[in-house]
């Protein structure tokens, strides 16, 4: 951590020995931030290589894990409700598993969120206000609504499973699944606006395509998780079709997002480890690969062997989780790197009025 | 010497009471709830004494952040943080390209110093992001974190386009400049502004400050400092992208990045609707596709429920 001014540089200056040396910006900046010089980034002056922004204090695996579980839950509720509305008792087993899978966000996700608070014992203060400008507040209320509705749906489902003769319980589950699915739509995708409604360059650069990716990958993950455990070949095919459609949308979203990152100059944030996870883990192995497998399976009459489609489902689930955690990590990097943050906050990136 | 006429009422050097509406004497502005107050920080007269940093730490009882040396000019504070609500930036430049060009040696003529602070934005992103309502707009049009409400979710930290708000590792709550909310309530001007020996930090009613700042820029342009401009006044750099004006604004003589300020920050809340709408449309469209794929098979349709 020593700063030395080379004697050559001092001798070369005409204005006096104490003339300010050029600030060695890229030398003082953390090496991890500047792995490679990034031509698309900010090349003007900085304040000692510091960024003007602060990265989020979120623990990325914890919050990324919540975003994954929220998408899985919300979309599982949506798929279960659709299967029930379309096929009724014929899809009873699938609907049951979907309704139970919807409980992962309330049971596992919400504690993750509370764990990430820096004063967790005050978690209930989230319920003091409702704000349309804060996706975290919107999300709190979506999660509350979903927890109530999904809990009621699952409880009624459990009651039907235990006492099949209680006919009213099935009706209750069928009624409660509608608000569950509606809040599930929100739960699948609000997390993208949670990230985009910040000043973190990578998240703020592409609000629409990030929402597309998060929403589509939520649907893909829920369809894949349900397909993994689905014995009925027809239902499995419908789930794999849903997953394939979602993966195609996710891939399109990824293409739009990367074009937007290039246009707004924040691509440099994806140059490191998080970027490699996003490119290779989330997009290539987690989206393109399972999409290819599922498309091939759907185009053949009898489908590919089950282990192959199961591999696609596992890859989708892992890719969905990798997408969330890598976008969070790359976002932090974009906030800490002045080459990215100053490049993004140039007037050309202002929204059109 | 301009002295406020009311100063004669308190002629002794020891006082046994608080002077009512003291800010009228020290800043020329009476503090009235319901009006808009802020800071005008004129960087051309900042001498980098850090009295503002010290006054802020003393009044607000804030601990030190860094006891070491950064090697970055005289700036050993580094950045605004949970414990540092005023931060003096030091930029060593050569040549002022202005008034003193040719008078001083170049290495003495180009220092830039700026006392940075929370901007108390009109549409404050931290406040708009806060899910607990801990951040609020006070009766003086300033933005304050209520410490008894904040649960340390940390969402205000990435929301801030200026990197001001920070979550303390000591108490797990978000902290930032309060524009001395407690002092304003007592009729005192904020500690940093009161301690500033060159009036680089000026406290007052926002409309007055904006007029004063515009006159100062005009004056500077007149005497040859053509690079002077305002950052954070309506429609100026810093007050872009739906943020509205900044209640704490600055007079700068170099591009914003030199002072570690963004040239064109934006209001994050404007991204909520497009993002939510696109996400919901995506999931709803995929749900429709899924509903199509779950079409009842012919025997189900004929025989009803199995």
XYZ file of C-alpha atoms in Angstrom:
659
model
C 0.000 0.000 0.000
C 2.818 2.449 -0.733
C 2.367 5.244 -3.189
C 5.555 6.216 -4.954
C 5.933 8.917 -7.534
C 8.496 7.890 -10.091
C 11.495 10.297 -10.250
C 11.135 10.458 -14.026
C 7.634 11.795 -13.742
C 8.693 14.443 -11.241
C 11.643 15.539 -13.393
C 9.550 15.710 -16.518
C 7.130 18.291 -15.132
C 7.896 21.862 -16.044
C 5.630 23.491 -13.501
C 7.624 22.731 -10.377
C 8.529 19.738 -8.308
C 5.406 19.925 -6.219
C 3.087 19.905 -9.183
C 0.316 17.458 -8.555
C 1.071 14.057 -10.022
C -1.617 12.572 -12.197
C -3.850 10.593 -9.948
C -2.952 6.950 -10.570
C -6.568 5.974 -10.710
C -6.375 2.446 -11.994
C -3.447 1.688 -9.731
C -5.253 2.804 -6.562
C -8.551 1.154 -7.376
C -9.072 -2.352 -6.002
C -7.590 -4.811 -8.491
C -10.666 -7.023 -8.374
C -12.746 -4.153 -9.731
C -10.393 -3.437 -12.598
C -9.485 -6.865 -13.838
C -9.246 -5.596 -17.388
C -9.440 -2.067 -18.734
C -12.920 -1.576 -20.016
C -13.161 0.600 -23.080
C -16.895 1.004 -22.859
C -16.663 2.406 -19.317
C -15.958 5.844 -17.915
C -12.538 7.124 -18.911
C -12.769 10.607 -17.414
C -11.538 11.744 -14.010
C -12.566 10.045 -10.788
C -12.052 10.850 -7.141
C -9.100 8.578 -6.269
C -10.767 5.663 -8.040
C -13.729 5.769 -5.677
C -17.282 5.269 -6.829
C -19.948 7.841 -6.014
C -22.306 5.037 -5.043
C -22.530 2.553 -2.219
C -23.240 -1.090 -2.953
C -26.254 -2.688 -1.292
C -25.593 -4.162 2.158
C -27.607 -7.255 1.226
C -26.092 -10.701 1.680
C -26.327 -11.876 -1.900
C -26.842 -15.641 -1.321
C -29.525 -14.856 1.290
C -31.497 -12.281 -0.697
C -30.773 -14.091 -3.972
C -32.034 -17.257 -2.300
C -35.226 -15.475 -1.274
C -35.760 -14.173 -4.810
C -35.379 -17.753 -6.072
C -37.829 -19.168 -3.519
C -40.327 -16.348 -4.092
C -40.344 -17.032 -7.829
C -40.602 -20.784 -7.295
C -43.494 -20.388 -4.838
C -45.420 -17.770 -6.750
C -45.192 -19.548 -10.075
C -45.966 -22.951 -8.525
C -49.192 -21.446 -7.174
C -50.023 -20.042 -10.610
C -49.407 -23.381 -12.363
C -51.328 -25.350 -9.723
C -54.333 -23.045 -10.045
C -54.265 -23.233 -13.843
C -53.986 -27.017 -13.844
C -56.912 -27.232 -11.407
C -59.083 -24.781 -13.340
C -58.378 -26.520 -16.647
C -58.376 -30.195 -15.659
C -59.981 -30.405 -12.243
C -59.718 -33.777 -10.537
C -57.698 -35.208 -13.439
C -54.729 -33.148 -12.292
C -55.362 -33.568 -8.553
C -51.902 -34.958 -7.751
C -50.103 -32.190 -9.644
C -52.327 -29.522 -8.088
C -51.616 -30.907 -4.606
C -47.860 -30.744 -5.102
C -48.117 -27.258 -6.600
C -50.110 -26.007 -3.622
C -47.578 -27.428 -1.174
C -44.608 -26.160 -3.189
C -46.115 -22.667 -2.959
C -45.339 -22.722 0.766
C -41.556 -22.476 0.310
C -41.598 -18.655 0.116
C -43.679 -18.178 3.278
C -41.865 -20.905 5.237
C -38.256 -20.568 4.015
C -38.158 -17.275 2.096
C -39.620 -14.923 4.689
C -37.128 -16.014 7.397
C -34.309 -15.373 4.924
C -35.569 -11.808 4.478
C -35.762 -11.268 8.226
C -32.292 -12.758 8.640
C -30.920 -10.214 6.164
C -32.235 -7.239 8.156
C -29.581 -5.502 10.225
C -32.092 -5.125 13.069
C -34.149 -8.318 12.611
C -36.224 -7.930 15.770
C -37.934 -4.953 14.135
C -39.070 -6.914 11.052
C -42.701 -6.034 11.791
C -41.990 -2.368 11.051
C -42.289 -3.416 7.397
C -46.036 -3.513 8.055
C -46.286 0.121 9.229
C -46.717 1.589 5.762
C -47.627 0.722 2.168
C -45.710 2.652 -0.479
C -46.081 2.419 -4.235
C -42.634 3.992 -4.733
C -40.903 1.195 -2.819
C -40.888 -2.277 -4.379
C -39.733 -3.585 -0.999
C -42.967 -2.289 0.530
C -45.015 -3.548 -2.425
C -43.264 -6.902 -2.074
C -43.893 -7.048 1.653
C -47.615 -6.761 1.044
C -47.557 -9.187 -1.895
C -45.727 -11.687 0.329
C -48.198 -11.100 3.175
C -51.179 -11.595 0.879
C -49.594 -14.625 -0.735
C -48.710 -16.164 2.635
C -52.304 -15.876 3.806
C -53.850 -17.153 0.589
C -51.302 -19.912 -0.056
C -51.492 -20.993 3.586
C -55.274 -21.246 3.386
C -55.094 -23.123 0.062
C -52.520 -25.571 1.409
C -54.409 -26.034 4.689
C -57.626 -26.788 2.822
C -55.672 -29.147 0.567
C -54.203 -30.906 3.599
C -57.698 -31.187 5.077
C -58.983 -32.761 1.842
C -56.070 -35.195 1.880
C -56.766 -36.212 5.493
C -60.570 -36.259 5.384
C -61.612 -36.843 1.764
C -65.274 -36.870 2.736
C -65.248 -33.218 3.791
C -66.339 -31.829 0.426
C -66.388 -28.211 1.537
C -62.637 -28.161 2.022
C -62.006 -28.842 -1.658
C -64.239 -25.919 -2.536
C -62.349 -23.743 -0.084
C -59.015 -24.722 -1.658
C -60.377 -24.001 -5.128
C -61.609 -20.584 -4.024
C -58.436 -19.688 -2.130
C -56.176 -20.688 -5.014
C -57.411 -17.714 -7.065
C -55.978 -14.991 -4.772
C -52.949 -17.244 -4.263
C -52.308 -17.330 -8.007
C -52.907 -13.603 -8.435
C -50.465 -12.671 -5.662
C -48.215 -15.438 -7.006
C -47.930 -13.550 -10.296
C -46.586 -10.576 -8.335
C -44.338 -12.703 -6.148
C -42.763 -14.223 -9.278
C -41.580 -10.907 -10.639
C -41.661 -7.989 -8.155
C -38.115 -8.845 -7.065
C -36.842 -7.533 -10.415
C -38.333 -4.107 -9.736
C -36.927 -4.341 -6.201
C -33.472 -4.367 -7.772
C -34.243 -1.971 -10.641
C -35.696 0.753 -8.422
C -32.256 1.540 -7.003
C -29.293 3.574 -8.212
C -27.132 0.465 -8.660
C -26.157 0.786 -12.349
C -26.508 -2.820 -13.490
C -29.959 -3.179 -11.912
C -31.169 0.255 -12.965
C -29.927 -0.058 -16.556
C -32.456 -2.639 -17.730
C -35.644 -2.561 -15.623
C -37.855 -4.134 -18.266
C -35.599 -6.941 -19.467
C -34.559 -7.835 -15.905
C -38.257 -8.200 -15.021
C -38.709 -10.346 -18.116
C -35.836 -12.600 -17.061
C -36.898 -12.882 -13.428
C -40.555 -13.476 -14.249
C -39.830 -16.044 -16.974
C -37.208 -17.891 -14.940
C -39.646 -18.061 -12.004
C -42.171 -19.798 -14.236
C -39.451 -22.054 -15.664
C -38.217 -23.034 -12.196
C -41.695 -23.859 -10.865
C -42.652 -25.845 -13.991
C -39.337 -27.723 -13.796
C -39.677 -28.487 -10.087
C -43.184 -29.834 -10.647
C -42.109 -31.773 -13.753
C -39.306 -33.475 -11.791
C -41.837 -35.198 -9.544
C -44.653 -35.644 -12.083
C -45.421 -39.303 -12.893
C -48.187 -38.630 -15.447
C -46.590 -38.271 -18.925
C -49.277 -35.899 -20.256
C -48.971 -33.555 -17.329
C -45.205 -33.765 -17.487
C -45.345 -32.777 -21.143
C -47.540 -29.772 -20.328
C -45.135 -28.736 -17.564
C -42.137 -29.191 -19.844
C -43.899 -27.136 -22.489
C -44.492 -24.385 -19.938
C -40.843 -24.547 -18.884
C -39.649 -24.441 -22.494
C -41.811 -21.398 -23.274
C -40.548 -19.682 -20.122
C -36.921 -20.510 -20.934
C -37.352 -19.106 -24.440
C -38.721 -15.855 -22.996
C -35.902 -15.817 -20.448
C -33.322 -16.238 -23.196
C -34.905 -13.389 -25.175
C -34.856 -11.289 -22.003
C -31.181 -12.081 -21.505
C -30.392 -10.992 -25.070
C -32.281 -7.699 -24.598
C -30.656 -7.139 -21.203
C -27.142 -7.649 -22.534
C -27.790 -5.312 -25.455
C -29.048 -2.714 -22.966
C -25.983 -3.216 -20.756
C -23.745 -2.573 -23.762
C -25.728 0.494 -24.827
C -25.716 2.069 -21.353
C -22.085 1.182 -20.682
C -22.559 -1.018 -17.601
C -21.302 -4.204 -19.246
C -18.021 -3.840 -17.357
C -19.802 -5.021 -14.212
C -20.204 -8.446 -15.826
C -16.506 -8.944 -16.503
C -15.646 -10.746 -13.265
C -16.677 -13.926 -11.478
C -20.307 -12.848 -11.077
C -20.432 -12.113 -14.792
C -19.044 -15.553 -15.628
C -21.672 -17.174 -13.406
C -24.329 -15.076 -15.152
C -23.081 -15.845 -18.675
C -22.125 -19.520 -18.299
C -24.135 -20.674 -15.284
C -27.400 -18.798 -15.668
C -27.693 -18.113 -19.392
C -25.834 -20.970 -21.095
C -26.191 -23.959 -18.738
C -29.293 -22.722 -16.907
C -31.348 -21.463 -19.846
C -30.038 -22.381 -23.314
C -29.115 -25.988 -22.421
C -32.453 -26.954 -20.791
C -34.328 -25.079 -23.524
C -32.535 -27.176 -26.132
C -33.239 -30.425 -24.275
C -36.903 -29.600 -23.667
C -37.446 -28.410 -27.239
C -35.929 -31.635 -28.564
C -38.077 -33.630 -26.165
C -41.276 -31.828 -27.106
C -40.596 -32.133 -30.830
C -40.140 -35.908 -30.666
C -43.405 -37.804 -30.345
C -42.510 -39.867 -27.285
C -40.166 -37.350 -25.726
C -36.584 -37.817 -24.599
C -35.830 -40.355 -21.832
C -36.845 -39.146 -18.392
C -33.297 -38.787 -16.976
C -32.494 -36.353 -19.802
C -35.514 -34.136 -19.180
C -34.852 -34.404 -15.444
C -31.367 -33.045 -16.142
C -32.990 -30.121 -17.954
C -35.222 -29.483 -14.925
C -32.281 -29.548 -12.515
C -30.285 -27.258 -14.813
C -33.220 -24.837 -14.970
C -33.543 -24.727 -11.176
C -29.800 -24.247 -10.674
C -29.675 -21.647 -13.453
C -32.570 -19.707 -11.928
C -30.804 -19.546 -8.571
C -27.493 -18.660 -10.261
C -29.158 -15.847 -12.226
C -30.451 -14.187 -9.065
C -27.259 -14.447 -7.041
C -25.006 -13.421 -9.948
C -27.141 -10.407 -10.870
C -26.986 -9.294 -7.238
C -23.208 -9.705 -7.063
C -22.601 -8.040 -10.435
C -24.872 -5.186 -9.349
C -22.768 -4.574 -6.254
C -19.724 -4.545 -8.477
C -21.329 -2.026 -10.808
C -21.960 0.273 -7.843
C -18.388 -0.014 -6.574
C -16.661 0.487 -9.908
C -16.439 4.183 -10.908
C -15.782 3.184 -14.523
C -19.267 1.686 -14.582
C -21.109 3.984 -12.172
C -19.910 7.271 -13.733
C -20.443 5.921 -17.221
C -24.020 5.025 -16.324
C -24.775 8.403 -14.720
C -24.019 10.357 -17.882
C -26.800 12.534 -19.324
C -27.157 10.289 -22.391
C -28.569 7.560 -20.133
C -31.308 9.809 -18.746
C -34.830 8.567 -19.482
C -36.676 10.468 -22.173
C -39.243 12.814 -20.818
C -19.293 44.873 8.786
C -22.868 43.656 8.479
C -24.164 42.873 11.920
C -27.665 41.763 12.607
C -29.427 44.429 14.714
C -30.546 41.710 17.118
C -26.905 40.964 17.943
C -26.865 44.029 20.186
C -29.399 42.323 22.450
C -26.747 39.757 23.350
C -23.650 41.856 23.783
C -21.918 39.908 26.540
C -19.611 37.025 25.743
C -21.185 34.701 28.302
C -24.838 33.822 27.986
C -27.000 32.066 30.553
C -29.674 31.216 28.022
C -30.176 30.043 24.468
C -30.704 32.936 22.104
C -34.180 32.624 20.659
C -34.131 32.128 16.870
C -30.364 32.187 16.951
C -30.086 31.264 13.271
C -31.459 34.679 12.411
C -28.282 36.112 13.888
C -25.818 33.548 12.570
C -27.301 32.646 9.185
C -29.737 35.465 8.523
C -32.634 33.056 8.289
C -35.394 32.508 10.815
C -36.393 28.847 11.011
C -40.129 28.422 10.534
C -41.793 25.004 10.191
C -43.381 24.513 6.785
C -40.680 26.298 4.842
C -37.927 24.694 2.790
C -34.384 24.806 4.164
C -31.100 23.600 2.785
C -27.396 24.165 2.267
C -25.625 26.102 -0.437
C -22.043 24.850 -0.494
C -19.827 27.246 -2.422
C -16.700 25.217 -3.160
C -14.774 28.233 -4.461
C -14.318 29.550 -0.920
C -13.759 26.212 0.829
C -10.320 26.120 2.445
C -10.481 22.465 3.487
C -10.289 23.139 7.229
C -12.755 20.316 8.017
C -14.405 22.389 10.749
C -17.709 21.166 9.323
C -16.672 17.528 9.737
C -15.619 18.149 13.329
C -18.672 20.233 14.214
C -20.936 17.548 12.764
C -19.204 14.766 14.687
C -19.332 16.773 17.928
C -22.939 17.864 17.724
C -24.221 14.492 16.540
C -21.898 12.497 18.790
C -20.515 10.437 15.920
C -17.436 8.223 16.287
C -14.411 8.416 14.008
C -14.336 6.205 10.920
C -10.700 6.061 9.993
C -7.781 6.952 12.236
C -5.183 6.202 9.566
C -3.953 8.039 6.503
C -5.379 7.327 3.078
C -2.580 8.850 1.039
C -5.247 10.707 -0.933
C -4.225 14.335 -0.406
C -5.577 15.719 2.880
C -8.672 13.568 2.640
C -8.310 11.003 5.403
C -12.079 10.703 5.797
C -12.634 9.054 2.429
C -16.375 9.139 1.986
C -19.683 9.862 3.680
C -20.764 6.985 5.889
C -22.991 6.032 8.800
C -20.649 7.933 11.126
C -19.509 10.703 8.774
C -22.174 13.093 7.573
C -19.869 15.837 6.244
C -16.886 14.891 4.115
C -14.381 17.348 2.688
C -13.016 16.218 -0.662
C -9.541 17.380 -1.713
C -8.607 17.447 -5.387
C -5.068 18.529 -6.211
C -5.142 20.201 -9.571
C -2.527 22.281 -11.279
C -3.603 25.664 -12.605
C -6.890 27.324 -11.844
C -7.639 28.466 -15.398
C -9.288 31.453 -13.878
C -8.828 34.374 -11.588
C -5.455 33.570 -10.082
C -3.885 32.140 -13.220
C -0.452 33.705 -13.554
C -0.531 35.209 -10.054
C 0.314 32.129 -8.015
C 2.486 29.213 -8.939
C 0.344 26.726 -10.767
C 0.628 24.089 -8.073
C -0.806 26.512 -5.553
C -3.660 27.767 -7.636
C -5.791 24.786 -8.530
C -6.842 23.031 -5.339
C -10.448 22.002 -5.297
C -12.087 21.380 -1.954
C -15.683 20.507 -1.414
C -17.595 19.716 1.735
C -19.952 16.932 0.662
C -23.176 16.184 2.510
C -26.559 14.505 2.099
C -28.347 16.351 -0.709
C -31.807 16.205 0.939
C -33.323 15.571 -2.519
C -36.769 16.901 -3.346
C -37.888 13.417 -4.503
C -35.560 11.616 -2.115
C -34.833 8.087 -3.413
C -33.920 6.810 0.083
C -37.230 8.020 1.459
C -39.178 6.617 -1.477
C -37.443 3.248 -1.067
C -37.836 2.990 2.717
C -40.340 0.176 3.404
C -40.860 1.047 7.087
C -41.493 4.768 6.865
C -38.415 5.371 9.022
C -37.199 7.922 6.478
C -39.472 10.921 6.329
C -39.714 14.520 5.162
C -39.576 16.914 8.083
C -41.467 20.175 8.480
C -38.275 21.895 7.244
C -38.363 19.931 3.923
C -35.354 17.858 4.946
C -34.979 14.066 4.917
C -34.346 12.276 8.227
C -34.089 8.629 9.378
C -36.139 7.886 12.498
C -33.797 5.711 14.517
C -36.595 4.133 16.553
C -38.300 2.836 13.386
C -35.449 1.788 11.067
C -34.982 -1.988 10.959
C -31.787 -1.909 8.938
C -33.148 -3.467 5.743
C -30.517 -1.436 3.902
C -32.684 -0.707 0.859
C -31.993 3.037 1.138
C -28.265 2.405 0.600
C -28.409 1.284 -3.065
C -31.377 3.629 -3.618
C -29.291 6.761 -2.950
C -27.801 8.068 -6.233
C -25.077 9.891 -4.285
C -23.844 7.078 -2.031
C -24.774 9.003 1.112
C -26.880 6.685 3.264
C -25.084 3.875 5.063
C -26.104 1.137 7.486
C -24.061 1.160 10.668
C -22.350 -2.066 11.610
C -22.544 -0.929 15.234
C -26.297 -0.550 15.703
C -27.706 -2.017 12.478
C -29.649 1.106 11.477
C -29.340 3.470 8.515
C -27.705 6.812 9.251
C -27.146 10.023 7.362
C -27.131 13.804 7.762
C -30.304 15.060 9.450
C -29.596 18.679 8.483
C -29.405 19.015 12.282
C -33.123 18.408 12.724
C -32.778 18.870 16.478
C -30.981 22.198 16.051
C -33.539 23.470 13.538
C -36.274 22.649 16.047
C -34.435 24.843 18.547
C -33.947 27.710 16.119
C -30.243 27.014 15.578
C -28.578 26.727 12.195
C -26.913 23.348 11.469
C -23.568 22.785 13.159
C -21.505 22.512 9.958
C -22.832 25.761 8.502
C -22.360 27.598 11.779
C -18.766 26.403 12.105
C -17.741 27.157 8.526
C -15.218 29.987 8.771
C -15.448 31.084 5.125
C -19.199 30.697 4.631
C -18.530 28.017 2.055
C -21.443 26.206 3.702
C -24.432 28.515 3.844
C -27.644 27.542 5.565
C -30.919 29.239 4.796
C -34.291 29.134 3.168
C -33.931 27.312 -0.120
C -35.404 30.041 -2.338
C -33.013 32.614 -0.799
C -30.042 30.299 -1.213
C -30.856 29.600 -4.854
C -31.008 33.327 -5.628
C -27.793 33.935 -3.709
C -26.076 31.071 -5.532
C -27.172 32.304 -8.967
C -25.777 35.750 -8.123
C -22.531 34.179 -6.948
C -22.154 32.276 -10.230
C -22.805 35.470 -12.172
C -20.213 37.288 -10.081
C -17.645 34.543 -10.615
C -18.286 34.534 -14.366
C -17.816 38.307 -14.310
C -14.393 38.080 -12.700
C -13.191 35.382 -15.052
C -14.067 32.087 -13.362
C -16.097 30.880 -16.296
C -16.089 27.278 -15.135
C -18.371 28.050 -12.158
C -21.792 26.409 -12.268
C -24.442 25.163 -9.874
C -25.052 21.478 -9.136
C -28.451 20.519 -7.778
C -30.556 23.598 -8.500
C -33.659 23.026 -10.643
C -32.717 21.734 -14.125
C -28.985 21.858 -13.338
C -26.696 18.809 -13.322
C -27.469 16.659 -10.280
C -31.146 17.578 -10.318
C -31.892 15.288 -13.254
C -33.976 12.217 -14.019
C -36.993 13.180 -11.915
C -35.054 13.841 -8.709
C -36.269 17.414 -8.588
C -33.984 19.986 -6.982
C -31.521 19.149 -4.228
C -32.013 21.026 -0.959
C -28.257 20.808 -0.397
C -26.700 22.076 -3.614
C -23.217 23.083 -4.681
C -21.253 25.587 -6.697
C -18.574 23.679 -8.610
C -15.789 24.679 -10.986
C -14.972 21.308 -12.526
C -17.060 18.470 -13.869
C -19.088 16.631 -11.217
C -17.067 13.386 -11.405
C -13.968 15.250 -10.160
C -15.812 15.811 -6.865
C -17.214 12.264 -6.922
C -20.689 13.430 -7.893
C -22.816 11.834 -10.649
C -23.452 14.110 -13.635
C -26.969 12.851 -14.262
C -28.491 10.874 -11.375
C -32.026 9.531 -11.738
C -35.033 8.882 -9.523
C -35.216 5.113 -8.933
C -38.964 5.149 -8.168
C -39.611 6.013 -11.836
C -38.449 2.490 -12.681
C -41.011 0.711 -10.472
C -43.957 0.883 -12.887
C -42.157 -0.169 -16.102
C -40.433 -3.022 -14.304
C -43.545 -4.303 -12.514
C -45.701 -3.995 -15.630
C -43.209 -5.870 -17.815
C -42.731 -8.588 -15.206
C -46.449 -9.105 -14.675
C -47.090 -9.141 -18.426
C -44.351 -11.752 -18.883
C -45.645 -14.051 -16.152
C -49.268 -13.569 -17.209
C -48.427 -14.404 -20.840
C -46.563 -17.532 -19.739
C -49.503 -18.472 -17.502
C -51.780 -18.193 -20.536
C -49.433 -20.418 -22.518
C -49.449 -22.886 -19.640
C -53.255 -22.825 -19.470
C -53.308 -23.682 -23.158
C -50.893 -26.592 -22.582
C -53.068 -27.904 -19.733
C -56.037 -28.285 -22.077
C -58.411 -30.963 -20.791
C -57.951 -34.236 -22.679
C -60.930 -35.398 -24.830
C -62.053 -38.132 -22.397
C -62.065 -35.601 -19.528
C -64.232 -33.295 -21.541
C -66.654 -36.106 -22.353
C -66.840 -37.831 -19.012
C -66.355 -34.887 -16.722
C -64.441 -35.663 -13.527
C -62.704 -38.977 -13.149
